[in-house]
Each structure stands twice: as structure tokens, then as C-alpha cells.
Coordinates of C-alpha atoms in Angstrom, one line a residue:
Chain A
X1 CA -94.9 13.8 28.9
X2 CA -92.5 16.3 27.4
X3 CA -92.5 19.7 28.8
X4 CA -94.0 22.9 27.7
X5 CA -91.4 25.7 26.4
X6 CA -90.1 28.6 27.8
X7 CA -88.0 31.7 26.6
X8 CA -86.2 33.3 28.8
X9 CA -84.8 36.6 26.8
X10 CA -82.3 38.8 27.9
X11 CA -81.9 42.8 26.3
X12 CA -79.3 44.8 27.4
X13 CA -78.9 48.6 27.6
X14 CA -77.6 49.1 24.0
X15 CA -81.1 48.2 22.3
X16 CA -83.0 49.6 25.5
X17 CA -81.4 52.9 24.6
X18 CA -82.5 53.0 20.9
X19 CA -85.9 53.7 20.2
X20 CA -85.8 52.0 16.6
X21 CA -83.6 48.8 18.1
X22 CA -86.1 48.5 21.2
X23 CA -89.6 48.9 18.5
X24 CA -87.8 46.9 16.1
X25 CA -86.7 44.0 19.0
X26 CA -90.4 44.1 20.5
X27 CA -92.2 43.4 17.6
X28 CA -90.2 39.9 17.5
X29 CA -90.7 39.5 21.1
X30 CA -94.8 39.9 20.9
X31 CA -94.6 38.1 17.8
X32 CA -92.3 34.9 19.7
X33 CA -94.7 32.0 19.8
X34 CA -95.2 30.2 23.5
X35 CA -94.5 31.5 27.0
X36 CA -91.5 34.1 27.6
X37 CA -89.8 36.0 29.7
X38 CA -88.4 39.2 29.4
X39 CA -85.4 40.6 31.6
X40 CA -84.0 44.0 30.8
X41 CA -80.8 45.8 32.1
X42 CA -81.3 49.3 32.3
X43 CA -78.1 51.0 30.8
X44 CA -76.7 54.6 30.6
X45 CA -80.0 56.1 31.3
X46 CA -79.3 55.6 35.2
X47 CA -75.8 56.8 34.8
X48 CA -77.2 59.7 33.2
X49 CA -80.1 60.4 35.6
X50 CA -77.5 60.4 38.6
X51 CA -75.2 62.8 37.2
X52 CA -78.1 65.0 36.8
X53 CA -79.2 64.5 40.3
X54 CA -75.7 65.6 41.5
X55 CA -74.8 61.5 42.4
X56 CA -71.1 60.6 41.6
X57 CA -70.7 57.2 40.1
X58 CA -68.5 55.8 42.6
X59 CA -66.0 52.9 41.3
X60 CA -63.7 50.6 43.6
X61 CA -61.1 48.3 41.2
X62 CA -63.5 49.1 38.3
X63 CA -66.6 48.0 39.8
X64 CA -69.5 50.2 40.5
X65 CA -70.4 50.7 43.5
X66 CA -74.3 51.2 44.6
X67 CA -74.7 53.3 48.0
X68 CA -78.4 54.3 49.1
X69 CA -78.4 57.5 46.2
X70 CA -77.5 54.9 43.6
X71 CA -80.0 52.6 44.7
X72 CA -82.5 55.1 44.2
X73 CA -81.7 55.9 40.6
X74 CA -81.7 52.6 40.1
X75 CA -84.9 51.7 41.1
X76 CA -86.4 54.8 39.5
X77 CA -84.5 54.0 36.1
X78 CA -85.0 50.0 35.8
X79 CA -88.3 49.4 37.8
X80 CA -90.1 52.7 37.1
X81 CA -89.0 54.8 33.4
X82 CA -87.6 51.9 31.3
X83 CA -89.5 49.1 32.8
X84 CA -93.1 50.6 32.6
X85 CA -92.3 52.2 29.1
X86 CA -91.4 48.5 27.4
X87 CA -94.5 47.1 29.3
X88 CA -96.8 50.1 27.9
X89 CA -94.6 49.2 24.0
X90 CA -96.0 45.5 24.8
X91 CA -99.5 46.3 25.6
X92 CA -99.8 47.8 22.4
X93 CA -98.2 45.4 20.4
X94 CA -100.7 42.5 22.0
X95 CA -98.3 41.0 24.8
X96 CA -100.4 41.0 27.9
X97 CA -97.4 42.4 30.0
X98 CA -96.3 42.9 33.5
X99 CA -93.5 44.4 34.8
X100 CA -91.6 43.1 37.6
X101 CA -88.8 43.4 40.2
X102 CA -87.7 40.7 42.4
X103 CA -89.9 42.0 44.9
X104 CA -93.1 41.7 43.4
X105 CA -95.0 38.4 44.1
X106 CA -91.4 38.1 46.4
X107 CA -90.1 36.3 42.6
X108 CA -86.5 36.9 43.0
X109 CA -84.7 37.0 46.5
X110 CA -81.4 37.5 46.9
X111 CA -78.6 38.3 49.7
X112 CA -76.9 41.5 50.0
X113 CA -73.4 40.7 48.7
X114 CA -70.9 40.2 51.7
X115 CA -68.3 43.5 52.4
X116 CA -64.8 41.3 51.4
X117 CA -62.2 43.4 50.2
X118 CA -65.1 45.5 48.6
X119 CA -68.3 46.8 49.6
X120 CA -70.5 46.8 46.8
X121 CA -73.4 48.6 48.4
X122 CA -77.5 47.4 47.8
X123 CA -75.7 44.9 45.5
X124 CA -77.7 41.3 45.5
X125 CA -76.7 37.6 44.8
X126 CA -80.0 35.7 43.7
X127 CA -80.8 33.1 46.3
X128 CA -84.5 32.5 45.3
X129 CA -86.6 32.1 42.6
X130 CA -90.5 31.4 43.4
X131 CA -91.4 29.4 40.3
X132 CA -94.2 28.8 41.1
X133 CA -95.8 32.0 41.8
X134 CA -93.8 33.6 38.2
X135 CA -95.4 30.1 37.2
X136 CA -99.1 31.7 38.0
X137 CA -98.4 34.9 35.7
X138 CA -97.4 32.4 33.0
X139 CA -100.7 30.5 33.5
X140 CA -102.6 33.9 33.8
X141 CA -101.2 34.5 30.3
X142 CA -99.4 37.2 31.9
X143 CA -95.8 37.9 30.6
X144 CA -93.7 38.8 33.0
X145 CA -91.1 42.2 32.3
X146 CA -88.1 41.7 34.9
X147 CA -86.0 44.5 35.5
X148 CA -82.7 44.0 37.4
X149 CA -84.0 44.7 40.6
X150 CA -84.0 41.9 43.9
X151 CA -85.1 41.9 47.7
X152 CA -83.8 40.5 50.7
X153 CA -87.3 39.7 51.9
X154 CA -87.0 42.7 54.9
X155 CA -87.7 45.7 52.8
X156 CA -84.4 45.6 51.2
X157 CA -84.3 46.6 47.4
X158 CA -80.6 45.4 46.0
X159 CA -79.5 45.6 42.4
X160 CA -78.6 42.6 40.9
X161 CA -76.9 41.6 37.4
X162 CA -79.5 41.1 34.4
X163 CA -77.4 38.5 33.4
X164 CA -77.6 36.2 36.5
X165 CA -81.3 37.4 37.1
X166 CA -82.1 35.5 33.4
X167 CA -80.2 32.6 34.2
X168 CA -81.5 32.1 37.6
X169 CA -84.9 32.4 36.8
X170 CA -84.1 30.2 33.9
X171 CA -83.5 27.3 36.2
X172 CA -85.8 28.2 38.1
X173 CA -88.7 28.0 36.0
X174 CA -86.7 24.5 34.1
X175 CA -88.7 22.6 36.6
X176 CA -91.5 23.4 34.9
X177 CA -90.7 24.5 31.2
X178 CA -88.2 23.0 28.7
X179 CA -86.7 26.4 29.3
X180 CA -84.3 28.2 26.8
X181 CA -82.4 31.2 27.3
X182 CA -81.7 33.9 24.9
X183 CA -79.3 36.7 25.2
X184 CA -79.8 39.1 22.6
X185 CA -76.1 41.8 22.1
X186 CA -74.9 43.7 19.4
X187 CA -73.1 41.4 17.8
X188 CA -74.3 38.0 15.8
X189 CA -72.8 35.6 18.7
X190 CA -69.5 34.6 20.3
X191 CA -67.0 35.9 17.8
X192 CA -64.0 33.5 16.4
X193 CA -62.1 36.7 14.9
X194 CA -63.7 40.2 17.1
X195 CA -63.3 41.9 13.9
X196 CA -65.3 40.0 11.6
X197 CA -68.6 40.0 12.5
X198 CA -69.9 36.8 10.4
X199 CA -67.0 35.2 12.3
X200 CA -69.8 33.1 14.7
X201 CA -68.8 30.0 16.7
X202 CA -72.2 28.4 15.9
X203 CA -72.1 26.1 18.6
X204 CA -69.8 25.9 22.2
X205 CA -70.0 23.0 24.0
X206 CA -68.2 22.3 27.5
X207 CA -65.2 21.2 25.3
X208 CA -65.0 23.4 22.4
X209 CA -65.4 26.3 25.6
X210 CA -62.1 24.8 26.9
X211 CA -60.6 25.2 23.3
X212 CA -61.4 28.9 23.0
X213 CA -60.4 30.1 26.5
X214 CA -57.0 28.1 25.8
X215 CA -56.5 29.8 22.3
X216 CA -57.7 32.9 24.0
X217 CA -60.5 34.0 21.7
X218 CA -62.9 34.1 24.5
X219 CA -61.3 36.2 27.2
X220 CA -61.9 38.9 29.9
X221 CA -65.8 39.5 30.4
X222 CA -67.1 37.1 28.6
X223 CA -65.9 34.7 30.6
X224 CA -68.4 34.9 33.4
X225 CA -70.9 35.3 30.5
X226 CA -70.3 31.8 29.8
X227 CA -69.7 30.2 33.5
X228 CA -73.1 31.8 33.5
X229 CA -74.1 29.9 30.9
X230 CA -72.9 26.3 31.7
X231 CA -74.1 27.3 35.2
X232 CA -77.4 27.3 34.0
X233 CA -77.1 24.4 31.6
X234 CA -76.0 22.4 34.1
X235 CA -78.6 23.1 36.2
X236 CA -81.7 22.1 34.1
X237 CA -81.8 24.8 31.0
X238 CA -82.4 23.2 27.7
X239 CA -80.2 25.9 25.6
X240 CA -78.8 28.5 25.8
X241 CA -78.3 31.1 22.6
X242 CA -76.3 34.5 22.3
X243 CA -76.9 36.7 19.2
X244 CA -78.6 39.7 18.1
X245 CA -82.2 40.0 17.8
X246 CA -82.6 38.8 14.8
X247 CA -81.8 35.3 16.3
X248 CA -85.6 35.2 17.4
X249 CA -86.7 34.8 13.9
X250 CA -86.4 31.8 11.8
X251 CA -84.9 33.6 9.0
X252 CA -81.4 33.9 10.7
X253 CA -79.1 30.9 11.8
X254 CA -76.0 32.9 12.4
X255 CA -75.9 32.8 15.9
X256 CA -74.0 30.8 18.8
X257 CA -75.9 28.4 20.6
X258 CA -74.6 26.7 24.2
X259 CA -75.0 23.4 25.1
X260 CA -73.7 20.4 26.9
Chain B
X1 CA -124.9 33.6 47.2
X2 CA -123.5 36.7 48.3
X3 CA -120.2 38.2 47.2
X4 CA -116.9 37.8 48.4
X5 CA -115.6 40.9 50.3
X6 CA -112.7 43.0 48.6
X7 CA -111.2 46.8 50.1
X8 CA -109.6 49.0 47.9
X9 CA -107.6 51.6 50.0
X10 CA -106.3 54.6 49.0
X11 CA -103.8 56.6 50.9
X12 CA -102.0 60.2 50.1
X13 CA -99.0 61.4 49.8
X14 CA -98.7 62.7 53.3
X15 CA -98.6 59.2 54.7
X16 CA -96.0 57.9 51.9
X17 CA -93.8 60.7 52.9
X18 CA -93.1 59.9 56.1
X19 CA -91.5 56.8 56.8
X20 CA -93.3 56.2 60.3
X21 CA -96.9 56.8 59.1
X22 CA -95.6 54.8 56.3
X23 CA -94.5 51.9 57.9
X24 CA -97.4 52.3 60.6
X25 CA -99.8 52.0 57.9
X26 CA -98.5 49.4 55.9
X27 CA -99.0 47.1 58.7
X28 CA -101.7 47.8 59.0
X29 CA -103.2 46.9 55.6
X30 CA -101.2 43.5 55.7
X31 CA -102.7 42.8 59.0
X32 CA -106.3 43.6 57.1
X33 CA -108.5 40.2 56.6
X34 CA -109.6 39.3 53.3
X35 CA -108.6 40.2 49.8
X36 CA -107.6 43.9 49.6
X37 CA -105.8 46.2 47.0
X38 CA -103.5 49.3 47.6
X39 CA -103.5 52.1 45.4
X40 CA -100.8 55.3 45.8
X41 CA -100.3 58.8 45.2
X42 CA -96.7 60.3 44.9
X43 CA -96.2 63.0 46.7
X44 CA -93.9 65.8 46.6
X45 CA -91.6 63.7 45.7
X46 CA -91.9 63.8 42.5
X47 CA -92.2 67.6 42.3
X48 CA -88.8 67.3 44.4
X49 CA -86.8 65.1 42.2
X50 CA -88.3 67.3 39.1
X51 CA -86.7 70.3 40.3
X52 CA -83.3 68.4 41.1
X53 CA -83.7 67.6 37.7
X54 CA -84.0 71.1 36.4
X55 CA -87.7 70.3 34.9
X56 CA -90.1 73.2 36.1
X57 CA -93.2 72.5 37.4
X58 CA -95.9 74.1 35.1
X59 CA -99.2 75.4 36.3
X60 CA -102.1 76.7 34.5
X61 CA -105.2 78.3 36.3
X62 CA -103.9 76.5 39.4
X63 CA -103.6 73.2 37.9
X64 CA -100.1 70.9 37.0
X65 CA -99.3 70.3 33.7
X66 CA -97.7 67.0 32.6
X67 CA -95.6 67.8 29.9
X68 CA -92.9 64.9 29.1
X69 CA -90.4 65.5 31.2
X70 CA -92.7 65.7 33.8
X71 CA -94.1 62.7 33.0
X72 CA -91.0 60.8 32.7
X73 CA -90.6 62.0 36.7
X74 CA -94.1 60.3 37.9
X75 CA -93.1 57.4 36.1
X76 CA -89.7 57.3 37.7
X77 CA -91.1 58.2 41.2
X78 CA -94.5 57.0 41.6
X79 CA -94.0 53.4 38.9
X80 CA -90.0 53.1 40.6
X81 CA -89.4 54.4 43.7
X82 CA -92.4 54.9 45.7
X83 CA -94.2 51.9 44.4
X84 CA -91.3 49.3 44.3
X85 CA -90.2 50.2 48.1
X86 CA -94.0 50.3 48.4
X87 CA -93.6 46.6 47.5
X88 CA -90.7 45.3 49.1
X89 CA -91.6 46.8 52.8
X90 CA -95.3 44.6 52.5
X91 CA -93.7 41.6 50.9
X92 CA -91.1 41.9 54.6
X93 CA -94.6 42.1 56.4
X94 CA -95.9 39.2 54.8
X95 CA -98.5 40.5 51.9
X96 CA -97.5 39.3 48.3
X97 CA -97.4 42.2 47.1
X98 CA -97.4 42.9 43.3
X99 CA -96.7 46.6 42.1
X100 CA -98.8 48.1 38.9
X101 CA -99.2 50.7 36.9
X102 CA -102.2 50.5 34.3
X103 CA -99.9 49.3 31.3
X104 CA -99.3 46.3 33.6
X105 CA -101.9 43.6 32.4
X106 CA -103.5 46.3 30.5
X107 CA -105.3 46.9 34.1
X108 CA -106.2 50.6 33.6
X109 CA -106.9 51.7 29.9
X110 CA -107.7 55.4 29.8
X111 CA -108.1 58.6 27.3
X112 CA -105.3 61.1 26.9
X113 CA -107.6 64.3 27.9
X114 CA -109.1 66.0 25.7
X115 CA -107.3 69.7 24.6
X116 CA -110.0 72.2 25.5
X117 CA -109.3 75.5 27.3
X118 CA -106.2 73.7 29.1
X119 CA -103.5 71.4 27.3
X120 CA -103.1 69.0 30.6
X121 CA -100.3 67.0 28.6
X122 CA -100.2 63.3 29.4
X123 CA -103.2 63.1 31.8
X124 CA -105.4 60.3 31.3
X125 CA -109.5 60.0 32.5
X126 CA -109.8 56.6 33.1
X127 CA -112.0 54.6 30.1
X128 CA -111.7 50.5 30.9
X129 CA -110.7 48.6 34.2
X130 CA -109.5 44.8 33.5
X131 CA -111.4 43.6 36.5
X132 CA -111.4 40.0 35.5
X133 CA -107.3 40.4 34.9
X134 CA -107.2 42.0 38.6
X135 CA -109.2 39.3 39.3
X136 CA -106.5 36.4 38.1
X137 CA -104.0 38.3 40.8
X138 CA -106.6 37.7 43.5
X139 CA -107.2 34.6 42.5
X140 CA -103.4 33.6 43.1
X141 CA -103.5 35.5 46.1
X142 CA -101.5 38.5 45.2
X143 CA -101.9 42.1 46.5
X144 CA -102.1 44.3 43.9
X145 CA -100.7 47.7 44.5
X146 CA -101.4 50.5 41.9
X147 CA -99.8 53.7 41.5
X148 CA -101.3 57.4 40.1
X149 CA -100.3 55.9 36.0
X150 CA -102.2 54.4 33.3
X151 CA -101.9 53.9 29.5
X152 CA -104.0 54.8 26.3
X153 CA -103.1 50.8 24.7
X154 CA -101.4 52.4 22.2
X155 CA -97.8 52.2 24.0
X156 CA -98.7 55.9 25.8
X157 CA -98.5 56.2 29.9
X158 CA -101.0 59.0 31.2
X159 CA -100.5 60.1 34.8
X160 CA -103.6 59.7 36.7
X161 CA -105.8 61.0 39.3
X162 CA -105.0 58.1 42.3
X163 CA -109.1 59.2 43.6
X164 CA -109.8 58.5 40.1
X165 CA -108.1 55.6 39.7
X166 CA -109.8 53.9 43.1
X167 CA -113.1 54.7 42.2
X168 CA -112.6 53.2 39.0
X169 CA -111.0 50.2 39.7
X170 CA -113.5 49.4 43.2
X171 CA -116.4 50.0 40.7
X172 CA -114.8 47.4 38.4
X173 CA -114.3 44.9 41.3
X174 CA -117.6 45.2 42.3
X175 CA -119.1 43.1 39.4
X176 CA -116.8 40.7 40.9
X177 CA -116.7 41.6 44.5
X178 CA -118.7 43.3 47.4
X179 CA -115.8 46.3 47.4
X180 CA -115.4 48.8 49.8
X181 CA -113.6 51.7 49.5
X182 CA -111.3 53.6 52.3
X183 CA -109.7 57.1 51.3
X184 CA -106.9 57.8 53.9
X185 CA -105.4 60.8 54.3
X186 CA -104.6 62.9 57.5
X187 CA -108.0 63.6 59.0
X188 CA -110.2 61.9 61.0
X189 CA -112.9 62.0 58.2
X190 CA -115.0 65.0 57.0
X191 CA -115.1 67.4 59.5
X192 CA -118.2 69.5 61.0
X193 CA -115.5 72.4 62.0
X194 CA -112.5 71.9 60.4
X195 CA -111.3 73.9 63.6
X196 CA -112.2 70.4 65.5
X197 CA -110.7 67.6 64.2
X198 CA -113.0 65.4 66.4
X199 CA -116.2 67.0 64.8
X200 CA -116.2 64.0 62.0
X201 CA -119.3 63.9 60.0
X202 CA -120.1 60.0 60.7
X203 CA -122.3 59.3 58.1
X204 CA -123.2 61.1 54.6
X205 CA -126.0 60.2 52.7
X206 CA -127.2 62.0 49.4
X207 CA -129.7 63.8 51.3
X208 CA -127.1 64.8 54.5
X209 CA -124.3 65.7 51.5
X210 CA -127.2 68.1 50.2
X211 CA -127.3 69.5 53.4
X212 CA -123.4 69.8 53.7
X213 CA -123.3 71.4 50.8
X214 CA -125.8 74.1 51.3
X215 CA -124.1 75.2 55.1
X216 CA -120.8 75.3 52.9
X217 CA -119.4 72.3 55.4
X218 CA -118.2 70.5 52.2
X219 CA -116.6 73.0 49.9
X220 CA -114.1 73.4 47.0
X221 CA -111.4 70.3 46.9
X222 CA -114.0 68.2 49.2
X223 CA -116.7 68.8 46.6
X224 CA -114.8 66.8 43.5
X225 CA -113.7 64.2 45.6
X226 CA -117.2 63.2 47.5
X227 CA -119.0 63.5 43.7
X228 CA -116.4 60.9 43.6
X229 CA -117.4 59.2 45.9
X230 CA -121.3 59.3 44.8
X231 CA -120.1 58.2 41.7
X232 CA -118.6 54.8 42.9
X233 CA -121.6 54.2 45.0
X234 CA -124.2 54.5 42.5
X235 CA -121.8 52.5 40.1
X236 CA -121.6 49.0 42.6
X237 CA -119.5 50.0 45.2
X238 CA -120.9 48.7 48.6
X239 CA -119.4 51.3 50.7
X240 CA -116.9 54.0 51.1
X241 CA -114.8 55.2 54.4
X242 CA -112.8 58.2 54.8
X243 CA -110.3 58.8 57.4
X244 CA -106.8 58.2 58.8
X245 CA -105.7 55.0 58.7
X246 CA -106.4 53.8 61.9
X247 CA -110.2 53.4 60.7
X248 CA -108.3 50.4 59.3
X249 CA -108.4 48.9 62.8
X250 CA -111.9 47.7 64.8
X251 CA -110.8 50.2 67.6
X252 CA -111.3 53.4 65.9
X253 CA -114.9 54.2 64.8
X254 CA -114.4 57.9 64.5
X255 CA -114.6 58.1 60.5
X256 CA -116.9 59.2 58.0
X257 CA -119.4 56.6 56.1
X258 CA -120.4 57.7 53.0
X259 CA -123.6 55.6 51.6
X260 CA -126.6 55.6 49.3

């Protein structure tokens, strides 16, 4: 028997941040046929808030680090302001939402990131994903709102990337779902030339990746963008697709889809 | 075939303040038999972080206005930081916690109040509890806990009485569930002489509330909240309990019983 499907989508700050981007993005959303997921990164706004509340954005080798004030922000910002404002947006556009952090039904749990050569703070590295309870939501006809927000199972909150939240609770809930992941950006999809915007690779596999990262046109972040992606490929996700918005209606096909 | 038990428990803002009577009570409600749900107030934090934030605190005739700023705080504070740590800390003791405001599964519809002598702002009087939603969280053995916010449906929040909000969602369970209700705060329950903090009132009946009344035992902020209480018992709630939180345990019998 062939599974039921799942979207796993991923926004991140710059369509949280608009008002007309975020209305215009959850319309599609509530409109998306099937189950889905919705993980959301948080953005300036928490930057903002901090500054505002007197807390320094404190950076080691260009990474952020988040100490206890930080923390706070954070989990004010993602899991209180944004997240309960897109769930409230839902409700009234008919999704029967719920928002989460990885601490709720204990969904996501992850281990505060080892002190190396950097200590990153209440930063976490997803360990756990309880399909099955996220699984109970989904046959509640629940849909669940993540924010980027984890636990360590003792009381610990840790913030954890958006990114690897999706694609962990992507393979995750693959057991269950013929799951695909969406990453919706600013631009139309992995870009051949960055200045041309129609300039879409429509479709990276494991050796047309190897082909771009020699030629160089994928470079710099998004390169663990796309680890992340074959990570999650390879470990049970049907496909994965990066684009704007739009990508969620059938009316555009000018995006970039990943597959094996 | 009688009803499945179900406790709604309410505690204050003095208890989430202080990390010891915190922690002290929150194992005590996951140590509490049966199916239960938690419900929040905020605190002074929120008036704390408000003033860090340069957002004044407006008062009319005595009472807090939310304007938007303000309410951007409670959502913050009571929806992200109070509730999510709320969360995490019972999830380390073992309940599955889920956190919720009333956008969340549309749990808690309510009206924006009405503009008569006093413009409240975004305050909402609760209007429709999703008890058979609630219900699909019990059901998958989740603890709901809900803090002081709700929505109109129409993508609104509305901070809310937390009183208000336990009332009305124990006298939505009760179609459902034999609910009882327990108000925490710092007392041992409704005091004789509030000079003797052993002089608890142990049970009041309409006709010893009457009385209570009359000899001014029950006066100004007491009287709202035991109409309250009235209110939920003539409404399908079995019973409601008010005290500190060690009426939580079988060894402490010194709180007050409010019945029919």
C-alpha cells in the first residue's frame, strides 16, 4: 500500500517579516491539499527585540552566539510573538493550527551542542523526533506550527536551526508519510547565474550537485543547505524542493527540485 | 456510566515567579492521577519586560489597558517564555506537556470587548471552548497547558482573564468530563480573618457565600472571582478548590470547597 503524503514547509525570516509576503504565503499554505507541516525561523525580529532589551548580539568567528539573555528573546520571539500570530493568521484562514516547540508533546529533542573551539550557548543538535506523537496531531487534523525551538528532555530550552528542524522532522515523519520537503526563499530556486533570477537549476541530483560545487556556482552557505538536503533524501524523504512560495501552486514550475 | 475524572488547575503569578514554588508545584501536578490540564497567568513579568521595552503600562479607573504593544508583550511572555519553559520543566518531570494559547486548535474563541465607558484594547470575554478538540489531546494523552491568550477566529489574539479562561474551559470539559477545578494562589483558601491564615473557610455553599458576603468576609477582588466560581458550578463543573498548592496532595486538607 503506497503511503499517504506529507509537506513538510519551511519559511524563513524574510516572508515572516512582511505582513503582505506572510498573508500572501498563508493563503497557499491553508489552501495546500493533504497533511503539512509548517516550520518557521524567526528572523530580525529577535535581533531587534534584544537590542531593545539592552542584549548585545554576541558573535565568535561569525556565528551567533545564544547565552541565557539570548535564549530568552528567542523563546519570546519564535515560540510566543511570531509563532502564535501565524497560528491565530491560520485559524482564520481554516487551517486547524497548533504551534509548537520541540518541547511540546517532547516532538523534537536535541543535545546542547558540545563547547569545541566555540561555545555556542542553548544551541541544540536534533537527536529526536517523536513521530508518532507529531503523528497524533496529524490524525487529530491538527497542523502542527514549529518554531525553531528544542529540549534536552531536563528543562533545557536550546535553539536550533529551522533548517535541520524541517529536515529532521522530515525523516522523521518518512516512516509514516511519502514526505516531501519544501523550502520556500526569496529567490525562484538554486540559481545557475546569481544574477538572473529565471536562471533555475530545475533539478540537482547527487551528480549534477557534484558538477555545480566543482564549477563553483553553488558555494559558501548553501552548501550545508544541500548536505541538508541529501541528508534527508537519503534518509527516507521523497523530495525535496527550494523556491519561492509560489512553488506551492501548480501554476509555477520554475523551481529546483532535489532528488537522488 | 459515570464520567471520567479531569482537574483543571489554575495557579497565579506569584507561584510562576519564583522558581522554587515553581518547580515545587510543577511536581506536583505531574505527580497528580488522572487526566489534568494547567492553565497560567503571567505575572509581572510581563509588566517588567514592557517597561525594559519602553512600552508604559496604561491604566484606566484602576484597570490595565492592552493596547498593541502591550499585547505584543503578553504574547511574548505569557505564549513564549513563561509557557514554553512552563513546558519543557513538566516534559523533564515526565507529563507530555503541550503549551496553548486559544488560537491553538482554535481551543478558546472569544469577543474583542466591547467599547463602552473603557476602551480595554485587545481583551477578549471568552465566547466558545473546543472541548471535543481538548478532548483529542486527552485522548492522546497530552497535558494541555494554557496560558492568559485567546483569539476572535478572525487572525486577532485577545489577552485574557486566566480565572476566566479556567472557568470556561472546566465548564466545557464537563460535557465530557466530571471536572474539578483548583485555583492556587498563595493562601491557604478563603480566610475567616485574613489576619489568620489558618482561619480557612472550608466549605462555601450559596447559602454560606450569602452569609460571607453580608459580614463583608468576602469583599472586593474575592467577590468577582467566587461569582466565578458559582458560575462554573451551576454551568457542569463538579467541584471547585481553592488554596495553595499543597491542597494538590492527600496530606493537606486545610482548603476551601466551594459547592452547590
Amino acid at each position: 500500500m503506497s503511503k499517504e503524503r506529507l509537506s513538510v514547509i519551511k519559511i524563513g525570516g524574510n516572508i515572516i517579516e512582511d505582513v503582505t509576503s506572510l498573508h500572501t504565503f498563508l493563503k497557499l499554505f491553508s489552501n495546500l491539499e493533504g497533511k503539512k507541516i509548517l516550520v518557521h525561523g524567526g528572523g530580525k525580529r529577535a535581533t531587534h527585540i534584544a537590542t531593545k532589551l539592552g542584549i548585545e548580539s554576541k558573535m565568535v568567528n561569525g556565528r551567533r552566539i545564544t547565552d541565557a539573555d539570548t535564549l530568552e528573546v528567542i523563546t519570546m520571539v519564535y515560540g510566543g510573538l511570531v509563532n502564535k500570530n501565524v497560528v491565530a493568521k491560520l485559524q482564520a484562514l481554516g487551517a486547524d493550527a497548533i504551534g509548537l516547540t520541540g518541547a511540546d508533546i517532547n516532538s523534537i529533542k536535541s543535545d546542547k551542542r558540545p563547547v569545541k573551539e566555540i561555545d555556542f550557548g542553548f544551541v541544540g543538535d536534533v537527536k529526536k523526533v517523536a513521530n508518532k506523537s507529531i503523528e497524533k496531531l496529524l490524525q487529530a487534523d491538527f497542523t502542527p506550527v514549529f518554531c525553531a525551538i528544542t529540549h534536552d528532555g531536563k528543562g533545557q530550552l536550546l535553539n536550533t536551526n529551522a533548517d535541520t528542524i524541517t529536515s529532521q522532522v522530515a525523516i522523521g515523519m518518512s516512516e509514516i508519510y511519502e514526505t516531501s520537503i519544501y523550502y520556500c526563499f526569496e529567490l525562484n530556486g538554486v540559481l545557475e547565474d546569481f544574477n538572473d533570477k529565471n536562471s533555475v537549476v530545475k533539478i540537482i541530483n547527487p551528480s549534477v550537485y557534484k558538477e555545480l560545487l566543482a564549477n563553483g556556482v553553488i558555494a559558501d552557505g548553501m552548501i550545508p543547505k544541500l548536505d541538508n538536503c541529501f541528508d534527508a533524501l537519503e534518509n527516507g524523504v521523497h523530495k525535496v524542493y527550494i523556491g519561492n512560495t509560489s512553488m506551492l501552486t501548480k501554476e509555477n514550475d520554475n523551481y529546483t527540485t532535489i532528488t537522488l
